mmCIF file of C-alpha atoms in Angstrom:
data_model
loop_
_atom_site.group_PDB
_atom_site.id
_atom_site.type_symbol
_atom_site.label_atom_id
_atom_site.label_comp_id
_atom_site.label_asym_id
_atom_site.label_seq_id
_atom_site.Cartn_x
_atom_site.Cartn_y
_atom_site.Cartn_z
ATOM 1 C CA MET A 237 175.369 72.195 129.238
ATOM 2 C CA THR A 238 177.150 69.479 131.191
ATOM 3 C CA ARG A 239 173.945 67.685 132.048
ATOM 4 C CA TRP A 240 174.406 65.003 129.389
ATOM 5 C CA LEU A 241 178.109 65.300 128.597
ATOM 6 C CA PRO A 242 181.146 66.475 130.614
ATOM 7 C CA ARG A 243 182.306 70.031 129.914
ATOM 8 C CA ASP A 244 185.514 68.965 128.155
ATOM 9 C CA LEU A 245 183.641 66.563 125.922
ATOM 10 C CA TRP A 246 181.283 69.370 124.904
ATOM 11 C CA ILE A 247 184.362 71.322 123.844
ATOM 12 C CA VAL A 248 185.528 68.348 121.758
ATOM 13 C CA VAL A 249 182.069 68.049 120.170
ATOM 14 C CA ILE A 250 181.778 71.749 119.294
ATOM 15 C CA GLY A 251 185.365 71.685 118.054
ATOM 16 C CA MET A 252 184.485 68.805 115.738
ATOM 17 C CA VAL A 253 181.549 70.799 114.354
ATOM 18 C CA LEU A 254 183.863 73.749 113.639
ATOM 19 C CA LEU A 255 186.488 71.495 112.097
ATOM 20 C CA TYR A 256 184.143 69.558 109.816
ATOM 21 C CA THR A 257 182.296 72.713 108.779
ATOM 22 C CA GLY A 258 185.576 74.286 107.696
ATOM 23 C CA LEU A 259 186.765 71.111 105.975
ATOM 24 C CA SER A 260 183.431 70.830 104.153
ATOM 25 C CA PHE A 261 184.171 74.172 102.525
ATOM 26 C CA ILE A 262 186.941 72.458 100.572
ATOM 27 C CA TRP A 263 186.224 68.807 99.768
ATOM 28 C CA PRO A 264 183.027 69.152 97.663
ATOM 29 C CA PHE A 265 184.846 71.363 95.146
ATOM 30 C CA ASN A 266 188.200 69.592 94.859
ATOM 31 C CA MET A 267 187.525 67.443 91.797
ATOM 32 C CA ILE A 268 185.498 70.123 90.020
ATOM 33 C CA TYR A 269 188.107 72.802 90.703
ATOM 34 C CA MET A 270 191.064 70.716 89.532
ATOM 35 C CA THR A 271 189.397 69.553 86.312
ATOM 36 C CA GLN A 272 187.507 72.724 85.333
ATOM 37 C CA GLU A 273 189.660 75.551 86.730
ATOM 38 C CA LEU A 274 193.151 74.040 86.708
ATOM 39 C CA GLY A 275 192.642 72.030 83.505
ATOM 40 C CA MET A 276 193.780 68.736 85.010
ATOM 41 C CA SER A 277 192.547 65.415 83.653
ATOM 42 C CA THR A 278 190.218 63.294 85.770
ATOM 43 C CA THR A 279 193.011 60.743 86.210
ATOM 44 C CA ASP A 280 195.497 63.354 87.445
ATOM 45 C CA ALA A 281 192.934 64.908 89.783
ATOM 46 C CA SER A 282 192.082 61.478 91.179
ATOM 47 C CA LEU A 283 195.783 60.833 91.789
ATOM 48 C CA VAL A 284 196.031 64.100 93.750
ATOM 49 C CA LEU A 285 193.104 63.026 95.950
ATOM 50 C CA LEU A 286 194.630 59.555 96.321
ATOM 51 C CA ILE A 287 197.881 61.050 97.617
ATOM 52 C CA ASN A 288 195.875 63.357 99.884
ATOM 53 C CA SER A 289 194.200 60.327 101.473
ATOM 54 C CA GLY A 290 197.545 58.536 101.762
ATOM 55 C CA VAL A 291 199.234 61.362 103.658
ATOM 56 C CA GLY A 292 196.128 61.549 105.863
ATOM 57 C CA ILE A 293 196.563 57.919 106.874
ATOM 58 C CA VAL A 294 200.228 58.407 107.792
ATOM 59 C CA SER A 295 199.546 61.638 109.698
ATOM 60 C CA SER A 296 196.696 59.974 111.650
ATOM 61 C CA ILE A 297 199.174 57.455 113.031
ATOM 62 C CA ILE A 298 201.866 60.085 113.667
ATOM 63 C CA GLY A 299 199.318 62.302 115.421
ATOM 64 C CA GLY A 300 198.220 59.413 117.604
ATOM 65 C CA LEU A 301 201.821 58.646 118.587
ATOM 66 C CA ILE A 302 202.466 62.288 119.498
ATOM 67 C CA PHE A 303 199.231 62.295 121.517
ATOM 68 C CA ASP A 304 200.419 59.277 123.521
ATOM 69 C CA ARG A 305 204.090 60.188 123.818
ATOM 70 C CA PHE A 306 203.655 63.840 124.752
ATOM 71 C CA SER A 307 200.062 65.112 125.060
ATOM 72 C CA GLY A 308 196.840 65.731 123.204
ATOM 73 C CA PHE A 309 197.445 69.463 123.481
ATOM 74 C CA ILE A 310 200.734 69.173 121.572
ATOM 75 C CA SER A 311 199.402 66.869 118.843
ATOM 76 C CA LEU A 312 196.326 69.041 118.250
ATOM 77 C CA THR A 313 198.420 72.210 118.303
ATOM 78 C CA ILE A 314 200.799 70.884 115.635
ATOM 79 C CA GLY A 315 197.929 69.655 113.450
ATOM 80 C CA THR A 316 195.922 72.862 113.828
ATOM 81 C CA VAL A 317 198.899 75.143 113.113
ATOM 82 C CA ILE A 318 199.513 73.229 109.867
ATOM 83 C CA LEU A 319 195.791 73.515 109.077
ATOM 84 C CA VAL A 320 195.702 77.280 109.698
ATOM 85 C CA PHE A 321 198.772 77.943 107.536
ATOM 86 C CA SER A 322 197.666 75.627 104.698
ATOM 87 C CA THR A 323 194.139 77.107 104.504
ATOM 88 C CA ALA A 324 195.637 80.611 104.663
ATOM 89 C CA SER A 325 197.952 79.668 101.805
ATOM 90 C CA LEU A 326 194.977 78.365 99.814
ATOM 91 C CA CYS A 327 193.387 81.806 100.020
ATOM 92 C CA PHE A 328 196.280 83.316 98.037
ATOM 93 C CA PHE A 329 197.858 80.393 96.195
ATOM 94 C CA HIS A 330 195.282 78.081 94.597
ATOM 95 C CA GLY A 331 196.741 77.786 91.123
ATOM 96 C CA PHE A 332 198.791 74.882 89.787
ATOM 97 C CA PRO A 333 200.833 73.355 91.466
ATOM 98 C CA PHE A 334 200.315 75.292 94.723
ATOM 99 C CA PHE A 335 196.763 73.981 95.096
ATOM 100 C CA MET A 336 198.029 70.397 95.260
ATOM 101 C CA TRP A 337 200.700 71.196 97.849
ATOM 102 C CA ASN A 338 198.248 73.091 100.034
ATOM 103 C CA LEU A 339 195.661 70.334 99.718
ATOM 104 C CA TRP A 340 198.197 67.718 100.828
ATOM 105 C CA ALA A 341 199.170 69.934 103.771
ATOM 106 C CA VAL A 342 195.485 70.096 104.744
ATOM 107 C CA GLY A 343 195.396 66.283 104.525
ATOM 108 C CA ILE A 344 198.375 66.008 106.885
ATOM 109 C CA ALA A 345 196.747 68.419 109.339
ATOM 110 C CA MET A 346 193.361 66.706 109.294
ATOM 111 C CA GLY A 347 194.847 63.270 109.953
ATOM 112 C CA MET A 348 196.625 64.554 113.054
ATOM 113 C CA VAL A 349 193.653 66.534 114.336
ATOM 114 C CA PHE A 350 191.089 63.777 113.790
ATOM 115 C CA SER A 351 193.106 61.160 115.658
ATOM 116 C CA GLY A 352 193.605 63.647 118.497
ATOM 117 C CA LEU A 353 189.934 64.551 118.749
ATOM 118 C CA TYR A 354 188.820 60.914 118.730
ATOM 119 C CA ALA A 355 191.279 60.080 121.497
ATOM 120 C CA ALA A 356 190.129 63.161 123.422
ATOM 121 C CA ALA A 357 186.511 62.004 123.089
ATOM 122 C CA GLY A 358 187.393 58.832 124.976
ATOM 123 C CA LEU A 359 189.622 60.557 127.504
ATOM 124 C CA THR A 360 187.171 63.316 128.421
ATOM 125 C CA HIS A 361 184.248 60.956 129.025
ATOM 126 C CA PRO A 362 184.142 59.388 132.518
ATOM 127 C CA THR A 363 183.768 55.843 131.197
ATOM 128 C CA GLY A 364 185.343 56.229 127.752
ATOM 129 C CA GLY A 365 182.169 54.648 126.393
ATOM 130 C CA ARG A 366 180.055 54.903 123.266
ATOM 131 C CA THR A 367 178.446 58.200 124.320
ATOM 132 C CA GLY A 368 181.524 60.296 123.593
ATOM 133 C CA PHE A 369 182.205 58.715 120.211
ATOM 134 C CA ASN A 370 178.546 58.955 119.237
ATOM 135 C CA ALA A 371 178.585 62.656 120.141
ATOM 136 C CA ILE A 372 181.500 63.497 117.843
ATOM 137 C CA TYR A 373 179.992 61.280 115.118
ATOM 138 C CA VAL A 374 176.875 63.473 115.216
ATOM 139 C CA ALA A 375 179.083 66.581 115.344
ATOM 140 C CA GLN A 376 180.847 65.514 112.145
ATOM 141 C CA ASN A 377 177.559 65.221 110.321
ATOM 142 C CA ILE A 378 176.363 68.610 111.520
ATOM 143 C CA GLY A 379 179.543 70.072 110.030
ATOM 144 C CA VAL A 380 179.079 68.113 106.788
ATOM 145 C CA ALA A 381 175.501 69.416 106.528
ATOM 146 C CA VAL A 382 176.332 73.068 107.262
ATOM 147 C CA GLY A 383 179.705 73.382 105.494
ATOM 148 C CA PRO A 384 178.726 72.728 101.854
ATOM 149 C CA LEU A 385 175.666 74.972 102.228
ATOM 150 C CA LEU A 386 177.785 77.922 103.383
ATOM 151 C CA ALA A 387 180.515 77.094 100.866
ATOM 152 C CA GLY A 388 177.970 77.104 98.043
ATOM 153 C CA LEU A 389 177.011 80.667 98.943
ATOM 154 C CA LEU A 390 180.648 81.783 99.076
ATOM 155 C CA ALA A 391 181.517 79.980 95.824
ATOM 156 C CA LYS A 392 179.305 82.458 93.957
ATOM 157 C CA GLN A 393 181.821 85.140 94.952
ATOM 158 C CA GLY A 394 184.790 83.059 93.778
ATOM 159 C CA MET A 395 186.826 80.141 95.104
ATOM 160 C CA SER A 396 189.134 82.437 97.089
ATOM 161 C CA HIS A 397 186.144 83.287 99.296
ATOM 162 C CA VAL A 398 185.549 79.574 99.919
ATOM 163 C CA TYR A 399 189.119 79.119 101.117
ATOM 164 C CA ILE A 400 188.850 82.235 103.287
ATOM 165 C CA GLY A 401 185.794 80.656 104.931
ATOM 166 C CA SER A 402 187.730 77.450 105.590
ATOM 167 C CA PHE A 403 190.615 79.480 107.070
ATOM 168 C CA VAL A 404 188.254 81.334 109.414
ATOM 169 C CA PHE A 405 186.868 78.073 110.804
ATOM 170 C CA ALA A 406 190.404 76.695 111.216
ATOM 171 C CA VAL A 407 191.342 79.757 113.290
ATOM 172 C CA TYR A 408 188.192 79.401 115.394
ATOM 173 C CA PHE A 409 189.077 75.770 116.063
ATOM 174 C CA PHE A 410 192.676 76.669 116.977
ATOM 175 C CA PHE A 411 191.509 78.919 119.804
ATOM 176 C CA PHE A 412 188.596 76.703 120.811
ATOM 177 C CA PHE A 413 190.328 73.383 121.521
ATOM 178 C CA HIS A 414 192.649 75.137 123.995
ATOM 179 C CA LYS A 415 189.641 75.346 126.332
ATOM 180 C CA ILE A 416 189.958 71.614 127.080
ATOM 181 C CA ASP A 417 191.444 71.120 130.536
ATOM 182 C CA TRP A 418 194.304 68.847 129.499
ATOM 183 C CA LYS A 419 195.607 68.713 133.099
ATOM 184 C CA SER A 420 192.300 67.725 134.675
ATOM 185 C CA GLU A 421 191.942 64.576 136.766
ATOM 186 C CA LYS A 422 189.725 63.037 134.096
ATOM 187 C CA VAL A 423 192.442 63.354 131.488
ATOM 188 C CA THR A 424 195.558 62.653 133.554
ATOM 189 C CA ALA A 425 194.406 60.307 136.327
ATOM 190 C CA ASP A 426 191.138 58.548 135.512
ATOM 191 C CA THR A 427 191.895 57.806 131.863
ATOM 192 C CA LYS A 428 194.321 55.882 129.698
ATOM 193 C CA HIS A 429 196.423 58.921 128.842
ATOM 194 C CA ARG A 430 200.096 58.266 129.416
ATOM 195 C CA LYS A 431 201.328 60.065 132.531
ATOM 196 C CA LYS A 432 204.873 61.221 133.176
ATOM 197 C CA GLY A 433 206.899 58.655 135.070
ATOM 198 C CA THR A 434 204.626 55.704 134.289
ATOM 199 C CA LYS A 435 205.711 52.629 132.371
ATOM 200 C CA ARG A 436 204.169 52.047 129.011
ATOM 201 C CA GLU A 437 201.880 49.053 128.735
ATOM 202 C CA PHE A 438 201.922 46.680 125.791
ATOM 203 C CA PRO A 439 198.990 44.636 124.481
ATOM 204 C CA THR A 440 198.909 40.874 124.806
ATOM 205 C CA ASN A 441 198.940 38.805 121.639
ATOM 206 C CA LEU A 442 195.219 38.140 122.020
ATOM 207 C CA ALA A 443 194.455 41.838 122.458
ATOM 208 C CA LEU A 444 196.630 42.748 119.482
ATOM 209 C CA TRP A 445 194.938 40.245 117.178
ATOM 210 C CA SER A 446 191.590 41.390 118.503
ATOM 211 C CA PHE A 447 192.411 44.946 117.468
ATOM 212 C CA VAL A 448 193.600 43.797 114.024
ATOM 213 C CA LEU A 449 190.262 42.031 113.516
ATOM 214 C CA LEU A 450 188.435 45.196 114.598
ATOM 215 C CA LEU A 451 190.323 47.211 111.974
ATOM 216 C CA LEU A 452 189.565 44.528 109.389
ATOM 217 C CA THR A 453 185.870 44.668 110.276
ATOM 218 C CA TYR A 454 185.867 48.439 109.854
ATOM 219 C CA LEU A 455 187.555 48.144 106.448
ATOM 220 C CA LEU A 456 185.143 45.417 105.292
ATOM 221 C CA CYS A 457 182.185 47.622 106.244
ATOM 222 C CA GLN A 458 183.571 50.880 104.866
ATOM 223 C CA LEU A 459 184.478 49.490 101.435
ATOM 224 C CA PRO A 460 180.820 48.749 100.544
ATOM 225 C CA HIS A 461 179.558 51.871 102.328
ATOM 226 C CA VAL A 462 181.723 54.183 100.201
ATOM 227 C CA GLN A 463 180.225 52.641 97.034
ATOM 228 C CA TRP A 464 177.117 54.722 97.722
ATOM 229 C CA GLN A 465 179.285 57.808 97.265
ATOM 230 C CA SER A 466 181.175 56.556 94.214
ATOM 231 C CA ASN A 467 180.145 53.759 91.863
ATOM 232 C CA LEU A 468 176.504 53.587 92.947
ATOM 233 C CA SER A 469 176.156 57.293 92.193
ATOM 234 C CA THR A 470 177.060 56.561 88.556
ATOM 235 C CA TYR A 471 174.653 53.610 88.489
ATOM 236 C CA MET A 472 171.789 55.738 89.826
ATOM 237 C CA THR A 473 172.333 58.768 87.589
ATOM 238 C CA GLU A 474 173.371 57.089 84.320
ATOM 239 C CA ILE A 475 171.296 53.884 84.387
ATOM 240 C CA LYS A 476 168.343 54.473 86.707
ATOM 241 C CA GLY A 477 167.625 58.058 85.677
ATOM 242 C CA VAL A 478 168.199 59.694 89.060
ATOM 243 C CA THR A 479 169.102 63.375 88.602
ATOM 244 C CA ALA A 480 172.196 64.917 90.195
ATOM 245 C CA SER A 481 169.913 67.004 92.399
ATOM 246 C CA GLU A 482 168.000 63.945 93.576
ATOM 247 C CA TYR A 483 171.245 62.134 94.308
ATOM 248 C CA GLY A 484 172.453 65.102 96.350
ATOM 249 C CA ASN A 485 169.190 65.020 98.278
ATOM 250 C CA LEU A 486 169.981 61.448 99.350
ATOM 251 C CA TRP A 487 173.011 62.711 101.260
ATOM 252 C CA SER A 488 171.018 65.608 102.677
ATOM 253 C CA LEU A 489 168.622 62.958 103.970
ATOM 254 C CA ASN A 490 171.599 61.041 105.364
ATOM 255 C CA GLY A 491 172.811 64.039 107.361
ATOM 256 C CA ALA A 492 169.326 64.978 108.580
ATOM 257 C CA LEU A 493 168.606 61.433 109.759
ATOM 258 C CA ILE A 494 171.906 61.230 111.641
ATOM 259 C CA VAL A 495 171.270 64.470 113.525
ATOM 260 C CA LEU A 496 167.515 64.216 114.097
ATOM 261 C CA GLY A 497 167.520 60.435 114.462
ATOM 262 C CA GLN A 498 169.513 60.686 117.674
ATOM 263 C CA LEU A 499 166.288 61.580 119.474
ATOM 264 C CA ILE A 500 165.033 58.082 118.666
ATOM 265 C CA LEU A 501 168.284 56.130 118.556
ATOM 266 C CA ILE A 502 169.899 57.299 121.817
ATOM 267 C CA PRO A 503 167.150 55.802 124.046
ATOM 268 C CA VAL A 504 167.291 52.577 122.018
ATOM 269 C CA VAL A 505 171.079 52.271 122.193
ATOM 270 C CA SER A 506 171.163 53.165 125.895
ATOM 271 C CA ARG A 507 169.156 50.036 126.669
ATOM 272 C CA PHE A 508 171.969 47.819 125.445
ATOM 273 C CA LYS A 509 174.965 50.186 125.399
ATOM 274 C CA LYS A 510 177.180 47.493 126.898
ATOM 275 C CA TYR A 511 176.412 45.143 124.008
ATOM 276 C CA LEU A 512 178.595 46.708 121.352
ATOM 277 C CA LEU A 513 178.688 43.470 119.341
ATOM 278 C CA ALA A 514 174.894 43.566 118.967
ATOM 279 C CA GLN A 515 175.084 47.164 117.745
ATOM 280 C CA ILE A 516 177.639 46.250 115.081
ATOM 281 C CA TYR A 517 175.601 43.209 114.023
ATOM 282 C CA ILE A 518 172.530 45.417 113.609
ATOM 283 C CA GLY A 519 174.570 47.952 111.645
ATOM 284 C CA ILE A 520 175.961 45.340 109.254
ATOM 285 C CA PHE A 521 172.555 43.750 108.633
ATOM 286 C CA LEU A 522 171.151 47.210 107.867
ATOM 287 C CA PHE A 523 174.023 47.776 105.414
ATOM 288 C CA ILE A 524 173.145 44.487 103.709
ATOM 289 C CA LEU A 525 169.492 45.501 103.576
ATOM 290 C CA SER A 526 170.409 48.842 101.991
ATOM 291 C CA PHE A 527 172.200 47.051 99.138
ATOM 292 C CA VAL A 528 169.334 44.591 98.693
ATOM 293 C CA VAL A 529 166.926 47.499 98.310
ATOM 294 C CA ALA A 530 169.255 49.446 95.982
ATOM 295 C CA MET A 531 169.840 46.378 93.799
ATOM 296 C CA ASN A 532 166.110 45.957 93.244
ATOM 297 C CA ALA A 533 165.163 49.640 93.085
ATOM 298 C CA SER A 534 163.631 50.820 89.830
ATOM 299 C CA VAL A 535 162.410 54.242 90.985
ATOM 300 C CA TYR A 536 163.900 57.007 93.119
ATOM 301 C CA SER A 537 161.873 56.110 96.209
ATOM 302 C CA GLY A 538 163.665 52.760 96.298
ATOM 303 C CA PHE A 539 167.034 54.478 96.629
ATOM 304 C CA VAL A 540 165.586 56.742 99.316
ATOM 305 C CA LEU A 541 164.612 53.639 101.302
ATOM 306 C CA GLY A 542 168.066 52.164 100.721
ATOM 307 C CA MET A 543 169.686 55.363 102.028
ATOM 308 C CA ILE A 544 167.521 55.231 105.144
ATOM 309 C CA PHE A 545 168.743 51.691 105.890
ATOM 310 C CA LEU A 546 172.352 52.703 105.137
ATOM 311 C CA THR A 547 172.129 55.688 107.496
ATOM 312 C CA LEU A 548 170.562 53.665 110.308
ATOM 313 C CA GLY A 549 173.315 51.090 109.838
ATOM 314 C CA GLU A 550 176.130 53.602 110.252
ATOM 315 C CA MET A 551 174.363 55.171 113.249
ATOM 316 C CA PHE A 552 174.566 51.806 115.004
ATOM 317 C CA ALA A 553 177.973 50.627 113.782
ATOM 318 C CA TRP A 554 180.303 53.618 113.364
ATOM 319 C CA PRO A 555 180.402 54.914 116.973
ATOM 320 C CA ALA A 556 180.821 51.360 118.300
ATOM 321 C CA ILE A 557 184.094 50.786 116.400
ATOM 322 C CA PRO A 558 186.215 53.512 118.104
ATOM 323 C CA THR A 559 184.578 52.586 121.425
ATOM 324 C CA ILE A 560 185.904 49.030 121.192
ATOM 325 C CA ALA A 561 189.286 50.386 120.045
ATOM 326 C CA TYR A 562 189.410 52.558 123.165
ATOM 327 C CA GLN A 563 188.634 49.527 125.335
ATOM 328 C CA LEU A 564 191.429 47.553 123.691
ATOM 329 C CA ALA A 565 194.053 50.301 123.927
ATOM 330 C CA PRO A 566 196.708 49.750 126.620
ATOM 331 C CA LYS A 567 197.507 52.695 128.864
ATOM 332 C CA GLY A 568 199.360 55.315 126.891
ATOM 333 C CA ALA A 569 198.142 54.090 123.485
ATOM 334 C CA ALA A 570 194.673 55.647 123.143
ATOM 335 C CA GLY A 571 195.895 58.141 120.552
ATOM 336 C CA LEU A 572 197.645 55.527 118.420
ATOM 337 C CA TYR A 573 194.634 53.223 118.411
ATOM 338 C CA GLN A 574 192.253 56.016 117.413
ATOM 339 C CA GLY A 575 194.733 57.137 114.769
ATOM 340 C CA LEU A 576 194.750 53.644 113.283
ATOM 341 C CA VAL A 577 190.938 53.514 113.295
ATOM 342 C CA ASN A 578 190.758 56.885 111.560
ATOM 343 C CA GLY A 579 193.458 55.779 109.123
ATOM 344 C CA MET A 580 191.498 52.642 108.252
ATOM 345 C CA ALA A 581 188.414 54.711 107.390
ATOM 346 C CA THR A 582 190.568 56.968 105.213
ATOM 347 C CA ALA A 583 192.117 53.939 103.501
ATOM 348 C CA ALA A 584 188.659 52.614 102.679
ATOM 349 C CA ARG A 585 187.582 55.943 101.192
ATOM 350 C CA MET A 586 190.787 55.921 99.156
ATOM 351 C CA LEU A 587 190.490 52.355 97.858
ATOM 352 C CA ALA A 588 186.745 51.836 97.502
ATOM 353 C CA PRO A 589 186.060 53.917 94.346
ATOM 354 C CA PHE A 590 189.031 52.366 92.523
ATOM 355 C CA VAL A 591 188.279 48.768 93.580
ATOM 356 C CA GLY A 592 184.572 49.181 92.842
ATOM 357 C CA ALA A 593 185.308 50.554 89.368
ATOM 358 C CA ILE A 594 187.532 47.553 88.583
ATOM 359 C CA VAL A 595 184.782 45.162 89.697
ATOM 360 C CA VAL A 596 182.165 46.922 87.557
ATOM 361 C CA GLN A 597 184.354 47.170 84.462
ATOM 362 C CA ASN A 598 186.062 43.771 84.531
ATOM 363 C CA LEU A 599 184.057 41.342 86.659
ATOM 364 C CA GLY A 600 180.479 41.542 85.505
ATOM 365 C CA GLY A 601 179.073 45.041 85.818
ATOM 366 C CA ILE A 602 176.958 46.527 88.580
ATOM 367 C CA LYS A 603 175.572 43.120 89.591
ATOM 368 C CA ALA A 604 179.103 41.997 90.488
ATOM 369 C CA LEU A 605 179.464 45.140 92.626
ATOM 370 C CA PHE A 606 176.390 44.225 94.656
ATOM 371 C CA ILE A 607 177.580 40.639 95.063
ATOM 372 C CA GLY A 608 180.986 41.896 96.161
ATOM 373 C CA ALA A 609 179.343 44.156 98.754
ATOM 374 C CA PHE A 610 177.382 41.226 100.186
ATOM 375 C CA ILE A 611 180.551 39.090 100.377
ATOM 376 C CA LEU A 612 182.500 41.852 102.170
ATOM 377 C CA LEU A 613 179.709 42.463 104.671
ATOM 378 C CA GLY A 614 179.392 38.726 105.295
ATOM 379 C CA CYS A 615 183.124 38.603 106.009
ATOM 380 C CA ALA A 616 182.683 41.574 108.357
ATOM 381 C CA LEU A 617 180.166 39.560 110.399
ATOM 382 C CA ILE A 618 182.704 36.740 110.732
ATOM 383 C CA SER A 619 185.532 39.128 111.549
ATOM 384 C CA ILE A 620 183.707 40.998 114.336
ATOM 385 C CA THR A 621 182.537 37.700 115.843
ATOM 386 C CA LEU A 622 186.115 36.423 116.021
ATOM 387 C CA GLN A 623 187.220 39.784 117.395
ATOM 388 C CA GLN A 624 184.795 39.589 120.286
ATOM 389 C CA ILE A 625 185.792 35.991 121.044
ATOM 390 C CA LEU A 626 189.460 36.984 121.295
ATOM 391 C CA GLN A 627 188.649 40.085 123.344
ATOM 392 C CA LYS A 628 186.617 38.103 125.878
ATOM 393 C CA LYS A 629 189.297 35.415 126.100
ATOM 394 C CA ASP A 630 191.928 38.091 126.716
ATOM 395 C CA GLN A 631 189.801 39.658 129.446
ATOM 396 C CA GLN A 632 189.305 36.276 131.109
ATOM 397 C CA GLU A 633 193.034 35.541 131.073
ATOM 398 C CA LYS A 634 193.830 38.964 132.544
ATOM 399 C CA ALA A 635 191.213 38.469 135.265
ATOM 400 C CA ALA A 636 192.595 35.016 136.106
ATOM 401 C CA MET A 637 196.145 36.406 136.251
ATOM 402 C CA LYS A 638 195.020 39.200 138.553
ATOM 403 C CA VAL A 639 193.350 36.721 140.917
ATOM 404 C CA SER A 640 196.520 34.603 140.895
ATOM 405 C CA VAL A 641 198.689 37.626 141.789
ATOM 406 C CA ASN A 642 196.341 38.670 144.581
ATOM 407 C CA GLN A 643 196.347 35.147 146.045
ATOM 408 C CA GLY A 644 200.149 35.062 145.883
ATOM 409 C CA GLU A 645 200.317 38.238 147.940
#
């Protein structure tokens, strides 16, 4: 089992599968449940989900700080305990307003747990490289593929059964992540985890601005990407005649490509795994190509091709972002940096549907949405280029300073 990945990283990966499978029992039904079962308006239900994303962003950062200040074990324990209790509460209390409170508690828990698992993926890999982040990226998509399928079967028995299923997976995860050897040499000595008695490092101004540009790049890429899940879904189903079933199949294709495509992509990426900038460039150009195809698609097969390009793009770009963040993190700040990366993705998912709807309704319809996506992705290319320039300059200055210190001795 440890042939390709270290033992502890395998635990992180399997834990992520359990976590995302359990989470995927809940999220597909949230809007439907609130509007059809609880009688809430679409606006009110959207506000509930907006707040849920907001608390997730804050808890991602808090979880990262706890990870760095104390330990990954503590941050994941706190997050998982909240998750277990909130999913258990959902099993019994899913009427109004208890459903909202429990859902927000789940959002708090997931923010803390996600930031902890991403930091653990870097810490449990010998080099903290792309391999670990790619592994948990694939794990997420396995969970997303399996969860809704199982939840759909349980939903026929009633929503309480769906929440029971989510609770069971939360309990499994609670006991599973304890198997990580948090006191191993890899976690405490050979990694960036803050050790007792050591002084905390702070980033240089160049490194800090480099990280800000990385977060900006991620936001600029995620905002268009999420349009495929929100405003483009309306465009496809209401204007282009794509059925709801066909649209759902696009995301099934997305998940299948991510999991099965690793057989092809891993050998390709391994040839230039040190060139993270090239991987992000490729990802962004594939995103652009997906929107070009979607904009000109008149039949369903066109959107299928667009989804293939979109999926290939995220397979190149998404794992590279947290990898660079891990490289930029000073000692004792791996959790915070991964929490901020996770928070940025959550912010994009929160803002994108709303911003896209404003563009479509007030700035020229669906054509304006496509133009806006191209502008954002073009800005992402500029942002990641500047980020890499600053990162290299910072590395050069640190190397020169180290040589100067050694000569002085």
